[in-house]
Amino acid sequence: MRTVLAGATGAIGRHLVPQLLAAGHSVVGLTRCAHGATQLAAAGAEAVRTDVLDGEGLLRALAGRRADAVIHQATAIEGVPLRHRDLHATDRLRDRGTTNLLRAAELVGAHRFLTQSFFLGYGYRDHGDASITEDTAFAEPTGHRAFDRHMDSMRSNEHQALNTAGIDGIALRYGMFYGPEPATRRLATLVARRRLPVPHPSGTTSLIHIHDAASATVAALERGHAGEAYNIVDDQPVDFGAYVAAIADHVHAPAPPTIPGWLLTPVPYMHALMVATRISLSNAKAKRELDWTPHYPSYRDGLGALRFDDSERR
């Protein structure tokens, strides 16, 4: 298929472009900067410079092109978000950006539309030991204004993608990315410098290696069912503290310091992410319907394949 990829030079886009090309698809990558255009050209993709949030500019940039599919991977997250405001730009991309990209899909004649969603749309709370499937309610209002801003954007993103007439929409609910990408390297640097304490108790999270996120996206493009959402996570949820400790071990750093979880209460998003949320997602539907399995079934497998330079060990 000929695909238009928004976020083509982002965390997942950098890994998705070569996998799409290797699978025989062509890529028109959207980027805002000249450096991104150079990266895409070097990878063998066609580059289009435009801003997804500029609806009219996006349509002008894509005028005259044809495509079979549009893939929305645009975010504005740098590293691991620790404050609510770290997600506000991404909230806009999930809401208005999705609207603009659906207009672009109509313009280029694409009927397939994949959008990046997020596992924490199931709720920043303690879900217990249950395995969360795609049948679980998603992006419900919480009554907390700061969290509801994120929930509203995730709900808008999926609703638009899955309910627009003439569009075969698919939502990919990715776990927390790790691997050879900026957030993991930032965590590794903080851990090596003993600047990332581990709260006790800590929450449970669901991870996905960035290469596996990309391979699942290719599988969804080719075999995903229209109108469906898929949990894209590995096989083994992990205690957040155990994950940070595993990073420390991998970079040969001392065990991270431990602090009481309540000390993070004044930083609500960080407390919700690292302490209050226990969530274990099932990837059974993605395995069954997409004929996909993660190459790295657990964070230990994925961390074992990483290589860090000296600057990330100090």
Tab-separated table of N, CA and C in Angstrom, residues 53-173:
chain	number	residue	atom	x	y	z
A	53	LEU	N	-1.159	20.026	12.691
A	53	LEU	CA	-2.146	20.885	13.353
A	53	LEU	C	-2.623	22.038	12.467
A	54	ASP	N	-1.979	22.238	11.354
A	54	ASP	CA	-2.401	23.251	10.379
A	54	ASP	C	-3.208	22.546	9.294
A	55	GLY	N	-4.519	22.468	9.515
A	55	GLY	CA	-5.359	21.685	8.621
A	55	GLY	C	-5.280	22.108	7.168
A	56	GLU	N	-5.387	23.389	6.901
A	56	GLU	CA	-5.364	23.854	5.514
A	56	GLU	C	-3.978	23.667	4.898
A	57	GLY	N	-2.944	23.925	5.691
A	57	GLY	CA	-1.588	23.721	5.196
A	57	GLY	C	-1.315	22.260	4.878
A	58	LEU	N	-1.857	21.360	5.703
A	58	LEU	CA	-1.702	19.924	5.460
A	58	LEU	C	-2.343	19.519	4.139
A	59	LEU	N	-3.529	20.027	3.884
A	59	LEU	CA	-4.213	19.688	2.629
A	59	LEU	C	-3.464	20.248	1.425
A	60	ARG	N	-2.940	21.452	1.564
A	60	ARG	CA	-2.162	22.020	0.444
A	60	ARG	C	-0.914	21.185	0.187
A	61	ALA	N	-0.257	20.729	1.256
A	61	ALA	CA	0.993	19.971	1.109
A	61	ALA	C	0.759	18.626	0.433
A	62	LEU	N	-0.427	18.051	0.637
A	62	LEU	CA	-0.721	16.729	0.076
A	62	LEU	C	-1.535	16.789	-1.214
A	63	ALA	N	-1.862	17.967	-1.659
A	63	ALA	CA	-2.680	18.103	-2.872
A	63	ALA	C	-2.021	17.409	-4.065
A	64	GLY	N	-2.820	16.628	-4.791
A	64	GLY	CA	-2.326	15.933	-5.978
A	64	GLY	C	-1.764	14.557	-5.700
A	65	ARG	N	-1.622	14.181	-4.426
A	65	ARG	CA	-1.091	12.848	-4.093
A	65	ARG	C	-2.243	11.875	-3.867
A	66	ARG	N	-1.948	10.592	-4.071
A	66	ARG	CA	-2.898	9.516	-3.800
A	66	ARG	C	-2.266	8.541	-2.828
A	67	ALA	N	-3.091	7.958	-1.974
A	67	ALA	CA	-2.587	6.977	-1.016
A	67	ALA	C	-3.702	5.997	-0.661
A	68	ASP	N	-3.296	4.843	-0.169
A	68	ASP	CA	-4.247	3.822	0.270
A	68	ASP	C	-4.547	3.912	1.758
A	69	ALA	N	-3.588	4.449	2.531
A	69	ALA	CA	-3.730	4.458	3.986
A	69	ALA	C	-3.049	5.680	4.578
A	70	VAL	N	-3.582	6.099	5.718
A	70	VAL	CA	-2.950	7.148	6.533
A	70	VAL	C	-2.695	6.558	7.910
A	71	ILE	N	-1.483	6.780	8.423
A	71	ILE	CA	-1.107	6.291	9.752
A	71	ILE	C	-0.750	7.500	10.617
A	72	HIS	N	-1.455	7.642	11.721
A	72	HIS	CA	-1.266	8.773	12.637
A	72	HIS	C	-0.363	8.330	13.791
A	73	GLN	N	0.907	8.744	13.746
A	73	GLN	CA	1.856	8.464	14.819
A	73	GLN	C	2.442	9.766	15.381
A	74	ALA	N	1.753	10.864	15.182
A	74	ALA	CA	2.280	12.157	15.614
A	74	ALA	C	2.024	12.384	17.096
A	75	THR	N	3.083	12.644	17.847
A	75	THR	CA	2.987	13.062	19.243
A	75	THR	C	3.988	14.188	19.468
A	76	ALA	N	3.915	14.770	20.642
A	76	ALA	CA	4.863	15.830	21.000
A	76	ALA	C	5.485	15.518	22.347
A	77	ILE	N	5.733	14.236	22.602
A	77	ILE	CA	6.268	13.801	23.896
A	77	ILE	C	7.781	13.678	23.796
A	78	GLU	N	8.474	14.352	24.691
A	78	GLU	CA	9.929	14.252	24.785
A	78	GLU	C	10.265	13.490	26.065
A	79	GLY	N	10.772	12.286	25.936
A	79	GLY	CA	11.080	11.498	27.128
A	79	GLY	C	9.811	10.982	27.782
A	80	VAL	N	9.911	10.649	29.075
A	80	VAL	CA	8.763	10.157	29.828
A	80	VAL	C	8.040	11.360	30.424
A	81	PRO	N	6.745	11.569	30.083
A	81	PRO	CA	6.025	12.716	30.640
A	81	PRO	C	5.826	12.548	32.148
A	82	LEU	N	6.171	13.571	32.897
A	82	LEU	CA	6.055	13.510	34.351
A	82	LEU	C	5.069	14.539	34.905
A	83	ARG	N	4.632	15.479	34.067
A	83	ARG	CA	3.671	16.496	34.483
A	83	ARG	C	2.525	16.520	33.480
A	84	HIS	N	1.367	16.951	33.919
A	84	HIS	CA	0.215	17.008	33.019
A	84	HIS	C	0.521	17.856	31.788
A	85	ARG	N	1.181	18.988	31.987
A	85	ARG	CA	1.426	19.874	30.845
A	85	ARG	C	2.364	19.264	29.812
A	86	ASP	N	3.112	18.221	30.199
A	86	ASP	CA	3.967	17.545	29.226
A	86	ASP	C	3.153	16.843	28.142
A	87	LEU	N	1.865	16.632	28.392
A	87	LEU	CA	1.004	15.922	27.443
A	87	LEU	C	0.059	16.839	26.674
A	88	HIS	N	0.043	18.126	26.997
A	88	HIS	CA	-0.967	18.995	26.393
A	88	HIS	C	-0.813	19.110	24.877
A	89	ALA	N	0.418	19.220	24.380
A	89	ALA	CA	0.612	19.298	22.929
A	89	ALA	C	0.168	18.003	22.249
A	90	THR	N	0.446	16.873	22.887
A	90	THR	CA	0.009	15.587	22.334
A	90	THR	C	-1.509	15.462	22.391
A	91	ASP	N	-2.129	16.007	23.445
A	91	ASP	CA	-3.597	16.020	23.499
A	91	ASP	C	-4.172	16.702	22.259
A	92	ARG	N	-3.568	17.823	21.847
A	92	ARG	CA	-4.056	18.532	20.659
A	92	ARG	C	-3.863	17.692	19.401
A	93	LEU	N	-2.751	16.972	19.329
A	93	LEU	CA	-2.509	16.121	18.164
A	93	LEU	C	-3.502	14.962	18.106
A	94	ARG	N	-3.911	14.460	19.265
A	94	ARG	CA	-4.872	13.363	19.293
A	94	ARG	C	-6.275	13.825	18.918
A	95	ASP	N	-6.564	15.081	19.163
A	95	ASP	CA	-7.898	15.600	18.880
A	95	ASP	C	-7.910	16.306	17.519
A	96	ARG	N	-7.400	17.527	17.474
A	96	ARG	CA	-7.432	18.293	16.225
A	96	ARG	C	-6.556	17.661	15.147
A	97	GLY	N	-5.423	17.075	15.547
A	97	GLY	CA	-4.560	16.429	14.569
A	97	GLY	C	-5.252	15.278	13.869
A	98	THR	N	-6.027	14.487	14.625
A	98	THR	CA	-6.765	13.376	14.019
A	98	THR	C	-7.812	13.899	13.035
A	99	THR	N	-8.501	14.968	13.421
A	99	THR	CA	-9.488	15.578	12.511
A	99	THR	C	-8.834	15.976	11.193
A	100	ASN	N	-7.692	16.635	11.295
A	100	ASN	CA	-7.003	17.101	10.085
A	100	ASN	C	-6.513	15.937	9.229
A	101	LEU	N	-6.016	14.893	9.870
A	101	LEU	CA	-5.507	13.750	9.104
A	101	LEU	C	-6.636	12.962	8.448
A	102	LEU	N	-7.796	12.935	9.052
A	102	LEU	CA	-8.945	12.293	8.404
A	102	LEU	C	-9.386	13.094	7.179
A	103	ARG	N	-9.299	14.402	7.257
A	103	ARG	CA	-9.571	15.231	6.066
A	103	ARG	C	-8.531	14.945	4.986
A	104	ALA	N	-7.288	14.766	5.420
A	104	ALA	CA	-6.230	14.454	4.458
A	104	ALA	C	-6.457	13.091	3.819
A	105	ALA	N	-6.953	12.128	4.605
A	105	ALA	CA	-7.242	10.798	4.056
A	105	ALA	C	-8.286	10.891	2.951
A	106	GLU	N	-9.305	11.710	3.180
A	106	GLU	CA	-10.328	11.903	2.140
A	106	GLU	C	-9.711	12.524	0.893
A	107	LEU	N	-8.832	13.497	1.098
A	107	LEU	CA	-8.208	14.187	-0.028
A	107	LEU	C	-7.403	13.235	-0.902
A	108	VAL	N	-6.617	12.359	-0.270
A	108	VAL	CA	-5.722	11.478	-1.033
A	108	VAL	C	-6.394	10.171	-1.436
A	109	GLY	N	-7.653	9.981	-1.019
A	109	GLY	CA	-8.389	8.783	-1.408
A	109	GLY	C	-8.098	7.565	-0.561
A	110	ALA	N	-7.559	7.770	0.633
A	110	ALA	CA	-7.228	6.641	1.511
A	110	ALA	C	-8.457	6.205	2.299
A	111	HIS	N	-8.666	4.902	2.387
A	111	HIS	CA	-9.764	4.371	3.188
A	111	HIS	C	-9.275	3.712	4.476
A	112	ARG	N	-7.998	3.364	4.538
A	112	ARG	CA	-7.425	2.730	5.729
A	112	ARG	C	-6.836	3.837	6.603
A	113	PHE	N	-7.135	3.798	7.915
A	113	PHE	CA	-6.637	4.829	8.827
A	113	PHE	C	-6.257	4.164	10.149
A	114	LEU	N	-4.987	4.241	10.492
A	114	LEU	CA	-4.492	3.717	11.765
A	114	LEU	C	-4.107	4.885	12.656
A	115	THR	N	-4.479	4.804	13.930
A	115	THR	CA	-4.118	5.888	14.836
A	115	THR	C	-3.450	5.353	16.097
A	116	GLN	N	-2.502	6.138	16.590
A	116	GLN	CA	-1.804	5.789	17.819
A	116	GLN	C	-2.670	6.155	19.025
A	117	SER	N	-3.002	5.145	19.806
A	117	SER	CA	-3.707	5.361	21.061
A	117	SER	C	-2.777	4.942	22.199
A	118	PHE	N	-3.294	4.880	23.432
A	118	PHE	CA	-2.405	4.733	24.585
A	118	PHE	C	-3.070	3.895	25.663
A	119	PHE	N	-2.290	2.982	26.248
A	119	PHE	CA	-2.850	2.032	27.214
A	119	PHE	C	-3.458	2.708	28.439
A	120	LEU	N	-2.961	3.885	28.812
A	120	LEU	CA	-3.488	4.542	30.005
A	120	LEU	C	-4.837	5.198	29.760
A	121	GLY	N	-5.352	5.078	28.540
A	121	GLY	CA	-6.733	5.459	28.309
A	121	GLY	C	-7.707	4.589	29.099
A	122	TYR	N	-7.256	3.430	29.547
A	122	TYR	CA	-8.108	2.595	30.397
A	122	TYR	C	-8.249	3.184	31.800
A	123	GLY	N	-7.415	4.159	32.129
A	123	GLY	CA	-7.566	4.827	33.413
A	123	GLY	C	-6.308	4.790	34.251
A	124	TYR	N	-5.963	5.934	34.808
A	124	TYR	CA	-4.834	6.047	35.732
A	124	TYR	C	-5.332	5.656	37.122
A	125	ARG	N	-5.403	4.360	37.372
A	125	ARG	CA	-5.911	3.889	38.659
A	125	ARG	C	-5.471	2.443	38.868
A	126	ASP	N	-5.806	1.916	40.006
A	126	ASP	CA	-5.482	0.527	40.323
A	126	ASP	C	-6.541	-0.383	39.707
A	127	HIS	N	-6.132	-1.139	38.672
A	127	HIS	CA	-7.048	-2.071	38.008
A	127	HIS	C	-6.977	-3.470	38.617
A	128	GLY	N	-6.200	-3.624	39.678
A	128	GLY	CA	-6.069	-4.932	40.305
A	128	GLY	C	-5.254	-5.879	39.444
A	129	ASP	N	-5.513	-7.161	39.627
A	129	ASP	CA	-4.742	-8.179	38.911
A	129	ASP	C	-5.405	-8.630	37.609
A	130	ALA	N	-6.529	-8.038	37.276
A	130	ALA	CA	-7.253	-8.455	36.063
A	130	ALA	C	-6.447	-8.129	34.817
A	131	SER	N	-6.594	-8.969	33.801
A	131	SER	CA	-5.960	-8.741	32.512
A	131	SER	C	-6.905	-7.894	31.663
A	132	ILE	N	-6.470	-6.690	31.309
A	132	ILE	CA	-7.338	-5.736	30.629
A	132	ILE	C	-7.401	-6.046	29.135
A	133	THR	N	-8.606	-6.287	28.639
A	133	THR	CA	-8.813	-6.548	27.216
A	133	THR	C	-9.432	-5.310	26.562
A	134	GLU	N	-9.544	-5.369	25.251
A	134	GLU	CA	-10.105	-4.252	24.501
A	134	GLU	C	-11.594	-4.040	24.767
A	135	ASP	N	-12.250	-4.987	25.438
A	135	ASP	CA	-13.661	-4.815	25.789
A	135	ASP	C	-13.843	-3.919	27.006
A	136	THR	N	-12.766	-3.634	27.706
A	136	THR	CA	-12.832	-2.765	28.883
A	136	THR	C	-13.144	-1.331	28.451
A	137	ALA	N	-13.964	-0.643	29.229
A	137	ALA	CA	-14.318	0.751	28.907
A	137	ALA	C	-13.052	1.588	28.758
A	138	PHE	N	-13.058	2.472	27.769
A	138	PHE	CA	-11.856	3.231	27.428
A	138	PHE	C	-12.132	4.724	27.482
A	139	ALA	N	-11.189	5.458	28.086
A	139	ALA	CA	-11.195	6.927	28.124
A	139	ALA	C	-12.475	7.477	28.744
A	140	GLU	N	-12.908	6.872	29.832
A	140	GLU	CA	-14.076	7.383	30.542
A	140	GLU	C	-13.702	8.633	31.348
A	141	PRO	N	-14.632	9.573	31.499
A	141	PRO	CA	-14.368	10.743	32.340
A	141	PRO	C	-14.066	10.323	33.773
A	142	THR	N	-13.187	11.092	34.409
A	142	THR	CA	-12.767	10.762	35.776
A	142	THR	C	-13.288	11.753	36.806
A	143	GLY	N	-13.702	12.938	36.359
A	143	GLY	CA	-14.077	13.977	37.294
A	143	GLY	C	-12.899	14.822	37.746
A	144	HIS	N	-11.696	14.467	37.284
A	144	HIS	CA	-10.485	15.227	37.598
A	144	HIS	C	-10.090	15.990	36.337
A	145	ARG	N	-10.128	17.334	36.396
A	145	ARG	CA	-9.973	18.132	35.189
A	145	ARG	C	-8.677	17.845	34.438
A	146	ALA	N	-7.552	17.728	35.156
A	146	ALA	CA	-6.259	17.536	34.488
A	146	ALA	C	-6.213	16.193	33.767
A	147	PHE	N	-6.689	15.131	34.430
A	147	PHE	CA	-6.694	13.818	33.784
A	147	PHE	C	-7.732	13.755	32.671
A	148	ASP	N	-8.870	14.416	32.874
A	148	ASP	CA	-9.917	14.364	31.856
A	148	ASP	C	-9.498	15.049	30.564
A	149	ARG	N	-8.574	15.994	30.645
A	149	ARG	CA	-8.056	16.598	29.411
A	149	ARG	C	-7.395	15.536	28.545
A	150	HIS	N	-6.644	14.630	29.166
A	150	HIS	CA	-6.002	13.543	28.411
A	150	HIS	C	-7.052	12.534	27.937
A	151	MET	N	-7.997	12.201	28.815
A	151	MET	CA	-9.033	11.238	28.457
A	151	MET	C	-9.884	11.755	27.296
A	152	ASP	N	-10.233	13.030	27.347
A	152	ASP	CA	-11.039	13.610	26.268
A	152	ASP	C	-10.333	13.486	24.921
A	153	SER	N	-9.016	13.740	24.924
A	153	SER	CA	-8.275	13.681	23.660
A	153	SER	C	-8.171	12.251	23.152
A	154	MET	N	-7.952	11.286	24.059
A	154	MET	CA	-7.861	9.892	23.626
A	154	MET	C	-9.206	9.378	23.134
A	155	ARG	N	-10.279	9.808	23.803
A	155	ARG	CA	-11.618	9.395	23.367
A	155	ARG	C	-11.933	9.998	22.008
A	156	SER	N	-11.606	11.265	21.818
A	156	SER	CA	-11.838	11.915	20.522
A	156	SER	C	-11.043	11.238	19.414
A	157	ASN	N	-9.798	10.942	19.686
A	157	ASN	CA	-8.922	10.296	18.709
A	157	ASN	C	-9.532	8.989	18.214
A	158	GLU	N	-9.888	8.117	19.156
A	158	GLU	CA	-10.414	6.809	18.760
A	158	GLU	C	-11.799	6.928	18.129
A	159	HIS	N	-12.643	7.796	18.682
A	159	HIS	CA	-13.997	7.920	18.136
A	159	HIS	C	-13.947	8.372	16.682
A	160	GLN	N	-13.115	9.355	16.402
A	160	GLN	CA	-12.996	9.838	15.027
A	160	GLN	C	-12.472	8.746	14.098
A	161	ALA	N	-11.420	8.061	14.532
A	161	ALA	CA	-10.801	7.051	13.673
A	161	ALA	C	-11.736	5.882	13.398
A	162	LEU	N	-12.514	5.482	14.405
A	162	LEU	CA	-13.320	4.270	14.289
A	162	LEU	C	-14.733	4.530	13.769
A	163	ASN	N	-15.130	5.806	13.672
A	163	ASN	CA	-16.527	6.088	13.341
A	163	ASN	C	-16.715	7.058	12.176
A	164	THR	N	-15.655	7.360	11.443
A	164	THR	CA	-15.790	8.253	10.299
A	164	THR	C	-16.256	7.462	9.075
A	165	ALA	N	-17.314	7.921	8.444
A	165	ALA	CA	-17.866	7.234	7.276
A	165	ALA	C	-16.830	7.123	6.166
A	166	GLY	N	-16.754	5.946	5.565
A	166	GLY	CA	-15.837	5.716	4.456
A	166	GLY	C	-14.419	5.393	4.876
A	167	ILE	N	-14.186	5.296	6.196
A	167	ILE	CA	-12.841	5.031	6.714
A	167	ILE	C	-12.817	3.692	7.444
A	168	ASP	N	-11.860	2.843	7.091
A	168	ASP	CA	-11.612	1.607	7.825
A	168	ASP	C	-10.602	1.932	8.924
A	169	GLY	N	-11.114	2.353	10.066
A	169	GLY	CA	-10.254	2.853	11.126
A	169	GLY	C	-9.828	1.783	12.113
A	170	ILE	N	-8.601	1.906	12.609
A	170	ILE	CA	-8.039	0.984	13.593
A	170	ILE	C	-7.298	1.810	14.636
A	171	ALA	N	-7.498	1.501	15.926
A	171	ALA	CA	-6.798	2.174	17.012
A	171	ALA	C	-5.811	1.208	17.646
A	172	LEU	N	-4.587	1.650	17.783
A	172	LEU	CA	-3.528	0.831	18.374
A	172	LEU	C	-3.194	1.392	19.751
A	173	ARG	N	-3.573	0.642	20.780
A	173	ARG	CA	-3.382	1.085	22.162
A	173	ARG	C	-2.023	0.586	22.659
